[in-house]
mmCIF file with all atom_site columns, C-alpha atoms in Angstrom:
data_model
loop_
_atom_site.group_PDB
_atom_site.id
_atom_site.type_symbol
_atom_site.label_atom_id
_atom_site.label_alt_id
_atom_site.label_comp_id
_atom_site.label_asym_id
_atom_site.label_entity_id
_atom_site.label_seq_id
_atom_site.pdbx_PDB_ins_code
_atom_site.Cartn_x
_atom_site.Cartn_y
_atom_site.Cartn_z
_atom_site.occupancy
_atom_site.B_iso_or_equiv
_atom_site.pdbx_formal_charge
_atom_site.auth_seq_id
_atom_site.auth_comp_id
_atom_site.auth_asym_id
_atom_site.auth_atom_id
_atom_site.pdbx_PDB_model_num
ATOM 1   C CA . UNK A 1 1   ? 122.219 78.862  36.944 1.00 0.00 ? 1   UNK A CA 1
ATOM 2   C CA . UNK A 1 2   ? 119.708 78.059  39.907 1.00 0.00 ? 2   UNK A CA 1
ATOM 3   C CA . UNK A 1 3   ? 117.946 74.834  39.618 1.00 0.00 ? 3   UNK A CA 1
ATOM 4   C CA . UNK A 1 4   ? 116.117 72.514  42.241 1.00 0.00 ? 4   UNK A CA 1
ATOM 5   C CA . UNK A 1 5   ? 116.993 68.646  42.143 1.00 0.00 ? 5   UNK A CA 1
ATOM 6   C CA . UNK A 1 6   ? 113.986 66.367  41.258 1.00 0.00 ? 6   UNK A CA 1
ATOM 7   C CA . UNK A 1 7   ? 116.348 63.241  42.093 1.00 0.00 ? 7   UNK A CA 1
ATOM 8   C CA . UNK A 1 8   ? 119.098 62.591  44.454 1.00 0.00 ? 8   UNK A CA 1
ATOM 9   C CA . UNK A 1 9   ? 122.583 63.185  42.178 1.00 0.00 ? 9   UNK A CA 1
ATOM 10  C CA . UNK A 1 10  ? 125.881 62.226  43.821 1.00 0.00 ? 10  UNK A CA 1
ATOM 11  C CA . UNK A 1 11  ? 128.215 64.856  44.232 1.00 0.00 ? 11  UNK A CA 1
ATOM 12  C CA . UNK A 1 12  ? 125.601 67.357  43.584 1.00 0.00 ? 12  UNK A CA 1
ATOM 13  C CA . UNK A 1 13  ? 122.497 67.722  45.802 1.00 0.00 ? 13  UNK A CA 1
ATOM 14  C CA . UNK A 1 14  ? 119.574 65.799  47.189 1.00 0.00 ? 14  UNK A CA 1
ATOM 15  C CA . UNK A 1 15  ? 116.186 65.934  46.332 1.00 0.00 ? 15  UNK A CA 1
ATOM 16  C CA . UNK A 1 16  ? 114.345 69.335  46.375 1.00 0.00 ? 16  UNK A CA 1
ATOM 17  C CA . UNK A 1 17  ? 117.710 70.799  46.776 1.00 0.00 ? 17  UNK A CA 1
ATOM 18  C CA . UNK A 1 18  ? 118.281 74.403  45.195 1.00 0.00 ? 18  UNK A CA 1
ATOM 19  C CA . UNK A 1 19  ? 121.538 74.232  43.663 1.00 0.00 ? 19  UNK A CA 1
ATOM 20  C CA . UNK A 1 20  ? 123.384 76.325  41.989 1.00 0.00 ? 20  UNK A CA 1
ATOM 21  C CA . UNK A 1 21  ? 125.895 75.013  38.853 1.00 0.00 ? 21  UNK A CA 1
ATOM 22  C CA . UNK A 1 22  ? 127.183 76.445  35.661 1.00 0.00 ? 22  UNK A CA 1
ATOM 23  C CA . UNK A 1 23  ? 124.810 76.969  32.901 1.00 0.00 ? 23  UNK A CA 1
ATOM 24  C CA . UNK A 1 24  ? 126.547 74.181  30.366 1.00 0.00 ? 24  UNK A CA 1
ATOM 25  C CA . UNK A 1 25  ? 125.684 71.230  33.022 1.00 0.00 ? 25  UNK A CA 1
ATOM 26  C CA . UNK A 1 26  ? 122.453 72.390  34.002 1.00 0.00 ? 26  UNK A CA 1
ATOM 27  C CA . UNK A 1 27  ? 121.737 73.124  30.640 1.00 0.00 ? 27  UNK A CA 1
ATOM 28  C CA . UNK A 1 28  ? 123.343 69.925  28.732 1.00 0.00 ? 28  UNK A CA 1
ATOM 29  C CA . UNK A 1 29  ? 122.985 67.144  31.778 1.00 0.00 ? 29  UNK A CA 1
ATOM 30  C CA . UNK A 1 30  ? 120.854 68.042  34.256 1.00 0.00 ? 30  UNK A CA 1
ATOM 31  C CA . UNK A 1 31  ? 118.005 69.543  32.586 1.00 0.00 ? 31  UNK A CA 1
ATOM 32  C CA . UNK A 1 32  ? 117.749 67.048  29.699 1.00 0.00 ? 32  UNK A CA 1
ATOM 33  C CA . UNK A 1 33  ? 118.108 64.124  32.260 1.00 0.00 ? 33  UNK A CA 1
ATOM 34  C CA . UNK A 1 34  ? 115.117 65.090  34.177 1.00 0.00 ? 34  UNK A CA 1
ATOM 35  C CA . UNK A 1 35  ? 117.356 65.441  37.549 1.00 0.00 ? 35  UNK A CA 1
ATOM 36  C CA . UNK A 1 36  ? 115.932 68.944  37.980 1.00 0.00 ? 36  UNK A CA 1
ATOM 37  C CA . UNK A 1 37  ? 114.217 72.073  36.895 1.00 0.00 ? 37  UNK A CA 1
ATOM 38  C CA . UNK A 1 38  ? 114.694 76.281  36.719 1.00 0.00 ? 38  UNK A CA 1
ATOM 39  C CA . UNK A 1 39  ? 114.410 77.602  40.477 1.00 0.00 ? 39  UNK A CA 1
ATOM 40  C CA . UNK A 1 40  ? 112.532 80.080  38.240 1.00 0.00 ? 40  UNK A CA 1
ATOM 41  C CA . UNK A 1 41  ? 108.694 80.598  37.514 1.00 0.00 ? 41  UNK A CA 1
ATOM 42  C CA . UNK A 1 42  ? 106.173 78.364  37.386 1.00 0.00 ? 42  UNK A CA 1
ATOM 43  C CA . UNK A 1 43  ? 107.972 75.192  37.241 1.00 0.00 ? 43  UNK A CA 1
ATOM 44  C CA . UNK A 1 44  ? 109.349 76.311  40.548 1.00 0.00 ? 44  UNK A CA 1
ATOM 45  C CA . UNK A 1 45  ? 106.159 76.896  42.018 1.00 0.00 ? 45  UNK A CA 1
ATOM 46  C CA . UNK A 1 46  ? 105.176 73.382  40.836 1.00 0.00 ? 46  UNK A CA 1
ATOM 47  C CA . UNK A 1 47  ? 108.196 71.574  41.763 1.00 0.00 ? 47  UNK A CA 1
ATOM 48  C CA . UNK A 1 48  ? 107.243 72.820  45.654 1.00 0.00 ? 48  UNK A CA 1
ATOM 49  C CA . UNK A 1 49  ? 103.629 71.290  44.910 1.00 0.00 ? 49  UNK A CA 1
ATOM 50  C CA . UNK A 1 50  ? 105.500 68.107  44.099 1.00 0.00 ? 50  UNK A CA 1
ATOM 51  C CA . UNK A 1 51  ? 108.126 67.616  46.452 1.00 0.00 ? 51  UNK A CA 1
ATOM 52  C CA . UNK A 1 52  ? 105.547 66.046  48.763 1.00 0.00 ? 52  UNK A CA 1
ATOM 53  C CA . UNK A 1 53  ? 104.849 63.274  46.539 1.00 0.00 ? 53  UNK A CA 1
ATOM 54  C CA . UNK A 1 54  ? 108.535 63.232  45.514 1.00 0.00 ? 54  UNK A CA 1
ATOM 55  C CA . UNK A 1 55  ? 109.743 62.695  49.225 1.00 0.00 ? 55  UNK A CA 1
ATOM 56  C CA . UNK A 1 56  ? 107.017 59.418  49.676 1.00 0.00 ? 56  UNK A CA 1
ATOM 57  C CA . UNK A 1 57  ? 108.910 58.649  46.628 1.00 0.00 ? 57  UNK A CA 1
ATOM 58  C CA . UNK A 1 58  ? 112.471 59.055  48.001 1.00 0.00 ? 58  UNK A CA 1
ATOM 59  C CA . UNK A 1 59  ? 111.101 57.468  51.103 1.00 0.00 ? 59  UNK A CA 1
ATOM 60  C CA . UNK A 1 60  ? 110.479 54.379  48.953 1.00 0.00 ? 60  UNK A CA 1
ATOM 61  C CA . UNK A 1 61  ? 113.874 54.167  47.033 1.00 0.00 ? 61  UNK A CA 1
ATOM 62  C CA . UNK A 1 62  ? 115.453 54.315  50.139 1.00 0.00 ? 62  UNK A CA 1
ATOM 63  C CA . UNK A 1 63  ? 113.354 51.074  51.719 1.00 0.00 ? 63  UNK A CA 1
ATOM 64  C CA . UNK A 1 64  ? 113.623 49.250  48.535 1.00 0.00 ? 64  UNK A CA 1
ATOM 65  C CA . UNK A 1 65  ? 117.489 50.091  48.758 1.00 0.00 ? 65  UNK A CA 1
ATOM 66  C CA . UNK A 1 66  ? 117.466 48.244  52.501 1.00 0.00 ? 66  UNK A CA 1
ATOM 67  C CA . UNK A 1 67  ? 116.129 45.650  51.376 1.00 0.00 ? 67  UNK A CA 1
ATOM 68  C CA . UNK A 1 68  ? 118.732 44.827  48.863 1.00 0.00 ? 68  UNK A CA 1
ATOM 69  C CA . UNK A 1 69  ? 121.472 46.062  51.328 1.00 0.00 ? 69  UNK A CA 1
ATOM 70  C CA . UNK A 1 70  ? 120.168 43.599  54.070 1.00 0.00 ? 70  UNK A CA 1
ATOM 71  C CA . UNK A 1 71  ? 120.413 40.785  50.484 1.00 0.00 ? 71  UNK A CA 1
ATOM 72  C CA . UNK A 1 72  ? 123.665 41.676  49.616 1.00 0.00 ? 72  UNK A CA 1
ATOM 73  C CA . UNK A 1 73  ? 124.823 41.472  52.662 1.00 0.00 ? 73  UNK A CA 1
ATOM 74  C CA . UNK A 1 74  ? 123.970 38.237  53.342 1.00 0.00 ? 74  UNK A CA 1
ATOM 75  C CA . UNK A 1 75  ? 125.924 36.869  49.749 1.00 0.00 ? 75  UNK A CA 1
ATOM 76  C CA . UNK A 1 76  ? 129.302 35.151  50.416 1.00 0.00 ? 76  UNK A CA 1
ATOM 77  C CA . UNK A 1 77  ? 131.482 35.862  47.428 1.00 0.00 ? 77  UNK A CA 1
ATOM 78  C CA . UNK A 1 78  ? 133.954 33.743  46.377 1.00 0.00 ? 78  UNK A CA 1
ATOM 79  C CA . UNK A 1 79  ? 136.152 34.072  42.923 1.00 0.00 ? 79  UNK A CA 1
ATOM 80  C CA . UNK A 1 80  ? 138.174 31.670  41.918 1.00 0.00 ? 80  UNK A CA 1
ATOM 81  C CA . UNK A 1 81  ? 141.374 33.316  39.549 1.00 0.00 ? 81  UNK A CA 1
ATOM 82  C CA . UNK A 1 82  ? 144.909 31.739  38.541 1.00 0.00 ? 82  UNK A CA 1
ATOM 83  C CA . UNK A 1 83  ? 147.999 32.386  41.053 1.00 0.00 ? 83  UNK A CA 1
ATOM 84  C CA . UNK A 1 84  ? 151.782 31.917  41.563 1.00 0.00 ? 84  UNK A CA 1
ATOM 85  C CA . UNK A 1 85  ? 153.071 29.925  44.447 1.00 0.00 ? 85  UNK A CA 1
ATOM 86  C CA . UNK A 1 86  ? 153.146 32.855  46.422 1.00 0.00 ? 86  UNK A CA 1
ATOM 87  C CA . UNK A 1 87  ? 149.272 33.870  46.678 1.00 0.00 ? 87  UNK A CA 1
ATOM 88  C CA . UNK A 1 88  ? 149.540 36.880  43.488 1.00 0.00 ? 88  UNK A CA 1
ATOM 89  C CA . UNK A 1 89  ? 147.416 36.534  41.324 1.00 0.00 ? 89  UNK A CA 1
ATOM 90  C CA . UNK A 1 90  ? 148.110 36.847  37.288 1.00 0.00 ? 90  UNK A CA 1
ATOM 91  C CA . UNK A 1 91  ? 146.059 39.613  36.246 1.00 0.00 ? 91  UNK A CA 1
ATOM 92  C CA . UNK A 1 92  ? 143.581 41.175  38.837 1.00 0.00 ? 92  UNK A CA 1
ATOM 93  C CA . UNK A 1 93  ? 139.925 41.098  40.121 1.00 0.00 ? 93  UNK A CA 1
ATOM 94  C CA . UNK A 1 94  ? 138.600 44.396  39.096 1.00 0.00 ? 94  UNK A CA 1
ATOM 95  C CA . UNK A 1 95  ? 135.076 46.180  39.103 1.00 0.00 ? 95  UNK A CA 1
ATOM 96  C CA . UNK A 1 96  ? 133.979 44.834  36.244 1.00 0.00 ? 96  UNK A CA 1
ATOM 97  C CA . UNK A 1 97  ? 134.705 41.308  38.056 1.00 0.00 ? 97  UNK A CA 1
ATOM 98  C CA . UNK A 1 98  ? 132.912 42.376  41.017 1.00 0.00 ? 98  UNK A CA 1
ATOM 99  C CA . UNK A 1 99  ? 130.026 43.397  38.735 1.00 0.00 ? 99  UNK A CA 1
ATOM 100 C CA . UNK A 1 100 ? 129.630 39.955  36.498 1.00 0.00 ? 100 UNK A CA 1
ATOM 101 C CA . UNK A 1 101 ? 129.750 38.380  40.032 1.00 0.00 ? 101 UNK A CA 1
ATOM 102 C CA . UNK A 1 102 ? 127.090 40.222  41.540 1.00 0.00 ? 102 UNK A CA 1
ATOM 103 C CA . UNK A 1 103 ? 125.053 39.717  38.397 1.00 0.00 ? 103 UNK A CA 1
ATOM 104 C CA . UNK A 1 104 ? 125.261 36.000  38.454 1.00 0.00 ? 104 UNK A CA 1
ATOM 105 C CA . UNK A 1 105 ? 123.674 36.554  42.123 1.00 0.00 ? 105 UNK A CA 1
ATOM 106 C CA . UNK A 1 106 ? 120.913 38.504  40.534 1.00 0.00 ? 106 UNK A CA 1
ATOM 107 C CA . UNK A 1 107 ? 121.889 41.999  41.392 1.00 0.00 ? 107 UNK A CA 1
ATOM 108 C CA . UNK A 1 108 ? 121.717 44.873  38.398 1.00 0.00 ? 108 UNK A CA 1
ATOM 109 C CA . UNK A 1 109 ? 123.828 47.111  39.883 1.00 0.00 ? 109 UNK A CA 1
ATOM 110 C CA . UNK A 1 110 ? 125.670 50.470  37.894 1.00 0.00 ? 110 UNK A CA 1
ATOM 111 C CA . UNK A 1 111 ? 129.431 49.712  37.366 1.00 0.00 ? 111 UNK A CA 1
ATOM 112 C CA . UNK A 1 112 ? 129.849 53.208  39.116 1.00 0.00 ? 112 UNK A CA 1
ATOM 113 C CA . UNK A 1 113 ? 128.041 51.596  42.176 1.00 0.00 ? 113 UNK A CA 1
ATOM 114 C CA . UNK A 1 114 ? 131.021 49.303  42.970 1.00 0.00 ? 114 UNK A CA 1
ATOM 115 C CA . UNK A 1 115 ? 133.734 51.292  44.599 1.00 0.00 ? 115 UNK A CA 1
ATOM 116 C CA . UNK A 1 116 ? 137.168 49.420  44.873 1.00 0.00 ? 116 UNK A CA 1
ATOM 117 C CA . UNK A 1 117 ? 140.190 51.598  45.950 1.00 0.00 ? 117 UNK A CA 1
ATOM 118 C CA . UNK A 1 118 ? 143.201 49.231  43.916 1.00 0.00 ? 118 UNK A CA 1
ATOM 119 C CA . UNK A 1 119 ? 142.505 45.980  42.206 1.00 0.00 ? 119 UNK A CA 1
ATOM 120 C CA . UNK A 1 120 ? 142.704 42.870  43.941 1.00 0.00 ? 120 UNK A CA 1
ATOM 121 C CA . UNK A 1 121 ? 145.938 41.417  43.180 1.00 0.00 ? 121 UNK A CA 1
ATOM 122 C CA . UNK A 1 122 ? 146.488 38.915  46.007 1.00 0.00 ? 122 UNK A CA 1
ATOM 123 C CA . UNK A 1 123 ? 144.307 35.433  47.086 1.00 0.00 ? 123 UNK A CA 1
ATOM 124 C CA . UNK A 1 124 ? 142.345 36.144  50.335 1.00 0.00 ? 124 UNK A CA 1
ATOM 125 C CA . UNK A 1 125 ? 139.623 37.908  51.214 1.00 0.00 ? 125 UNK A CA 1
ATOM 126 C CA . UNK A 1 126 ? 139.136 41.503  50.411 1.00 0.00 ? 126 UNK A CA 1
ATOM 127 C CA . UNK A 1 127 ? 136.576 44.546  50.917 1.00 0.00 ? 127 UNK A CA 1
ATOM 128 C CA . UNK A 1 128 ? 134.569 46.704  48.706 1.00 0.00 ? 128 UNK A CA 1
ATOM 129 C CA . UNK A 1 129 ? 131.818 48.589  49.089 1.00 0.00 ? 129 UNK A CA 1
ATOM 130 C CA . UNK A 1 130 ? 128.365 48.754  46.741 1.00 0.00 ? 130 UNK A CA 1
ATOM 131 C CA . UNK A 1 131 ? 126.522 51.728  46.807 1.00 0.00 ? 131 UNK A CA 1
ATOM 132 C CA . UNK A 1 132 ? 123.114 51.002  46.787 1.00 0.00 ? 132 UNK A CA 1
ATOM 133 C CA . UNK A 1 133 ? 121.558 54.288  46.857 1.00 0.00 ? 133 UNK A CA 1
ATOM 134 C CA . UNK A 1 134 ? 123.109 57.743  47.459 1.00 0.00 ? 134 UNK A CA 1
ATOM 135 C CA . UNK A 1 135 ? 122.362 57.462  51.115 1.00 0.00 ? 135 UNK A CA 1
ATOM 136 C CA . UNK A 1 136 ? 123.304 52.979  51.673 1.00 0.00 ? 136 UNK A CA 1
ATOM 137 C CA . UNK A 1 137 ? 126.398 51.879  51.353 1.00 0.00 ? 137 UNK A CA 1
ATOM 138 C CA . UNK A 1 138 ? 127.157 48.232  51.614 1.00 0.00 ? 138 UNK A CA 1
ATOM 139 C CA . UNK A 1 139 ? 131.053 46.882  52.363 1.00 0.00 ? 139 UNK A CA 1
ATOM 140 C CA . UNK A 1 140 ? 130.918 43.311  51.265 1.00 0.00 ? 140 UNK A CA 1
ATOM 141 C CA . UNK A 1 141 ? 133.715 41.119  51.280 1.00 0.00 ? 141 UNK A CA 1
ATOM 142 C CA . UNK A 1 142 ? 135.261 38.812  48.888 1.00 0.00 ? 142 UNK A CA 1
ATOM 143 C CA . UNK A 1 143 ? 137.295 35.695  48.821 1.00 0.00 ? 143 UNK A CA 1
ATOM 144 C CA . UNK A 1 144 ? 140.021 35.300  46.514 1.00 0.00 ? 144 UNK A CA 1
ATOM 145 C CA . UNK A 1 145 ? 140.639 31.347  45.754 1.00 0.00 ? 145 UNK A CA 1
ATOM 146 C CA . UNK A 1 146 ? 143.908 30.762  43.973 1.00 0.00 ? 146 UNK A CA 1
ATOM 147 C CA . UNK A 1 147 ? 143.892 28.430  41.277 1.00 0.00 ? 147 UNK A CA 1
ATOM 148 C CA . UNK A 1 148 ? 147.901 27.209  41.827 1.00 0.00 ? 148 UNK A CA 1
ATOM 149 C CA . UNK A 1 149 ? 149.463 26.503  38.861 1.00 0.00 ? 149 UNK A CA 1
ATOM 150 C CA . UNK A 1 150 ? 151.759 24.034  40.563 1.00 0.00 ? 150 UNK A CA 1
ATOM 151 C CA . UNK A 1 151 ? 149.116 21.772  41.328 1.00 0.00 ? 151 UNK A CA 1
ATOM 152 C CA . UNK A 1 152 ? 147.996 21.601  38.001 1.00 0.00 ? 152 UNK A CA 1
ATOM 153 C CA . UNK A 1 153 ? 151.484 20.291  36.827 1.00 0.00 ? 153 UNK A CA 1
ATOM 154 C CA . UNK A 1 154 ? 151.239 17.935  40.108 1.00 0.00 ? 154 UNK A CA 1
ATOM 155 C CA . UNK A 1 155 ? 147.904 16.350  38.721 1.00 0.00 ? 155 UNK A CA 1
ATOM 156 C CA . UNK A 1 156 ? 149.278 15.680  35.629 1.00 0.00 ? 156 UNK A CA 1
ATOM 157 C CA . UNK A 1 157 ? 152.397 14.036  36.274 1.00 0.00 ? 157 UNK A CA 1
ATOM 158 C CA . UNK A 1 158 ? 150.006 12.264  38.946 1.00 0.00 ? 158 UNK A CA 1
ATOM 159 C CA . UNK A 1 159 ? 148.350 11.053  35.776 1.00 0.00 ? 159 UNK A CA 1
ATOM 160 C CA . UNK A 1 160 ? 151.318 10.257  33.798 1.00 0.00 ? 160 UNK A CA 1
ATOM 161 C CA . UNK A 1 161 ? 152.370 8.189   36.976 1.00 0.00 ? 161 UNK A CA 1
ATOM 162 C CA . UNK A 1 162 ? 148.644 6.363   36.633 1.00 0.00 ? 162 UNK A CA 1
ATOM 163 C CA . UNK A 1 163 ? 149.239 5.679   32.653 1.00 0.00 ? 163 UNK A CA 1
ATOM 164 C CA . UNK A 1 164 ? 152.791 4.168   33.333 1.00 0.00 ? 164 UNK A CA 1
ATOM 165 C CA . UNK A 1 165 ? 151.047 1.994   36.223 1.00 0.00 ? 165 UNK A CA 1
ATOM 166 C CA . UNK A 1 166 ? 147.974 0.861   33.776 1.00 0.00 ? 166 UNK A CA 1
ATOM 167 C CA . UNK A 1 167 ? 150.917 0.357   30.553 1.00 0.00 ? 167 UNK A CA 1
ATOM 168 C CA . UNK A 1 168 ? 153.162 -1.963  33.643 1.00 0.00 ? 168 UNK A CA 1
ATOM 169 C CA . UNK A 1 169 ? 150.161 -3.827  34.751 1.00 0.00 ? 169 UNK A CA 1
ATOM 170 C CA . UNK A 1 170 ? 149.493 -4.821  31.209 1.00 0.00 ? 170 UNK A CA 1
ATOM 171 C CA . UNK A 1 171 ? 153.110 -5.634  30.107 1.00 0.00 ? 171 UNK A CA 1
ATOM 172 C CA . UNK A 1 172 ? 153.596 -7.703  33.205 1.00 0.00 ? 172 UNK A CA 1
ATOM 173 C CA . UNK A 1 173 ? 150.031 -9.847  32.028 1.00 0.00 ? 173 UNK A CA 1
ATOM 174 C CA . UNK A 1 174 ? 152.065 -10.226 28.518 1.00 0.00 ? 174 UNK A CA 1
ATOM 175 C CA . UNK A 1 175 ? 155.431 -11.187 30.423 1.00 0.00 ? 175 UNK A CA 1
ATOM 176 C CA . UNK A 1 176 ? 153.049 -13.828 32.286 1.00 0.00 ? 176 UNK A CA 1
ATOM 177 C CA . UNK A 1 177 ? 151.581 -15.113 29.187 1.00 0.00 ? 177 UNK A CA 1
ATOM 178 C CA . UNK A 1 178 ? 154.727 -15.563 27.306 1.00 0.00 ? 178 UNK A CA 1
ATOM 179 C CA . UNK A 1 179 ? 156.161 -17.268 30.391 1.00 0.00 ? 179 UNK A CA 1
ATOM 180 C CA . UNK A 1 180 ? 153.411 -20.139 30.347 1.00 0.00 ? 180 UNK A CA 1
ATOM 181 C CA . UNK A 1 181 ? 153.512 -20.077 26.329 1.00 0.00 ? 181 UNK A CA 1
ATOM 182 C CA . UNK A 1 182 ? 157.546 -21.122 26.874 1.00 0.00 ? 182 UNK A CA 1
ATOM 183 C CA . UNK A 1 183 ? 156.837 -23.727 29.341 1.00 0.00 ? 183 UNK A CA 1
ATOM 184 C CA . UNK A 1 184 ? 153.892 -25.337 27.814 1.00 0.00 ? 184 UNK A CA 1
ATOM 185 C CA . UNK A 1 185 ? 156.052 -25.536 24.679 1.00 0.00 ? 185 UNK A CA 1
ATOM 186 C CA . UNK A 1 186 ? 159.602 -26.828 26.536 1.00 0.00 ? 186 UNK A CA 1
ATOM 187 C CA . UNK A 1 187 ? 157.252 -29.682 28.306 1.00 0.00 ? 187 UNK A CA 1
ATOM 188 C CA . UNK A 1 188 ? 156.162 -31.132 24.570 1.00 0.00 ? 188 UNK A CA 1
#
């Protein structure tokens, strides 16, 4: 089946590209999706009339896409997960992680968009790279903050320690007391 792209589609084609795929996809996806029309007839002949005003409009995706490259790449990302002693992590920073983070920083971006080879399993700082628009690619990186569970046990026997100190400091007051009670009584 011939068709001509009215979008950019990854894998596929760029705009105003004549392609030609198997009748299912073009017929089930593509067509229905409004990513292209029949390299046939009229809406051929239209299509051509178009691509003019679709290429200003390509041209303008692909500014708008700078712009938010140039913003993303100015974002310092830092996660903060649970580790062992020896920087792993338990569990794993994955691209849905990557994608609630760049939300919080005001970025809708496709979960598809975020391309991560293996999960990050380690604290430090790691790459990835955001696809922006078929042609912008961003590699961002991330820091990985450990969240020691060692020093959590630390601080709370550091507490403990605190509470015995407080509970010594006020039996010592009640030693004290009872010391003068005994005295003031023995010198009647």
């Amino acid at each position: 089946m011939k068709l001509i792209l009215t979008e950019d589609v990854p894998n596929l084609g760029a705009l105003g590209d004549a392609i030609e795929v198997k009748s299912g996809y073009g017929r089930n996806y593509l067509l229905p999706q409004g990513m292209a029309l029949l390299a046939t007839g009229k809406a051929s002949k239209e299509l051509r009339h178009r691509l003019q005003y679709l290429e200003k409009l390509r041209a303008g995706k692909i500014a708008l896409a700078n712009e938010q490259a140039e913003k993303l790449n100015a974002l310092n990302l830092e996660i903060v997960r649970k580790a062992g002693p020896e920087g792993r992590l338990f569990g794993s920073v994955t691209i849905r992680d990557l994608n609630e983070l760049l939300k919080e920083n005001d970025f809708e971006l496709e979960r598809r968009a975020i391309i991560l080879n293996t999960p990050i399993r380690s604290v430090g700082t790691h790459e990835f790279t955001v696809r922006v628009h078929t042609e912008i690619s961003v590699t961002l990186q991330i820091k990985v903050v450990g969240e020691t569970v060692e020093k959590s046990a630390v601080e709370k026997t550091k507490a403990e320690n605190a509470d015995a100190i407080v509970i010594d400091a006020e039996e010592i007051e009640k030693l004290e007391e009872l010391e003068e009670n005994t005295e003031l009584e023995e010198n009647e």
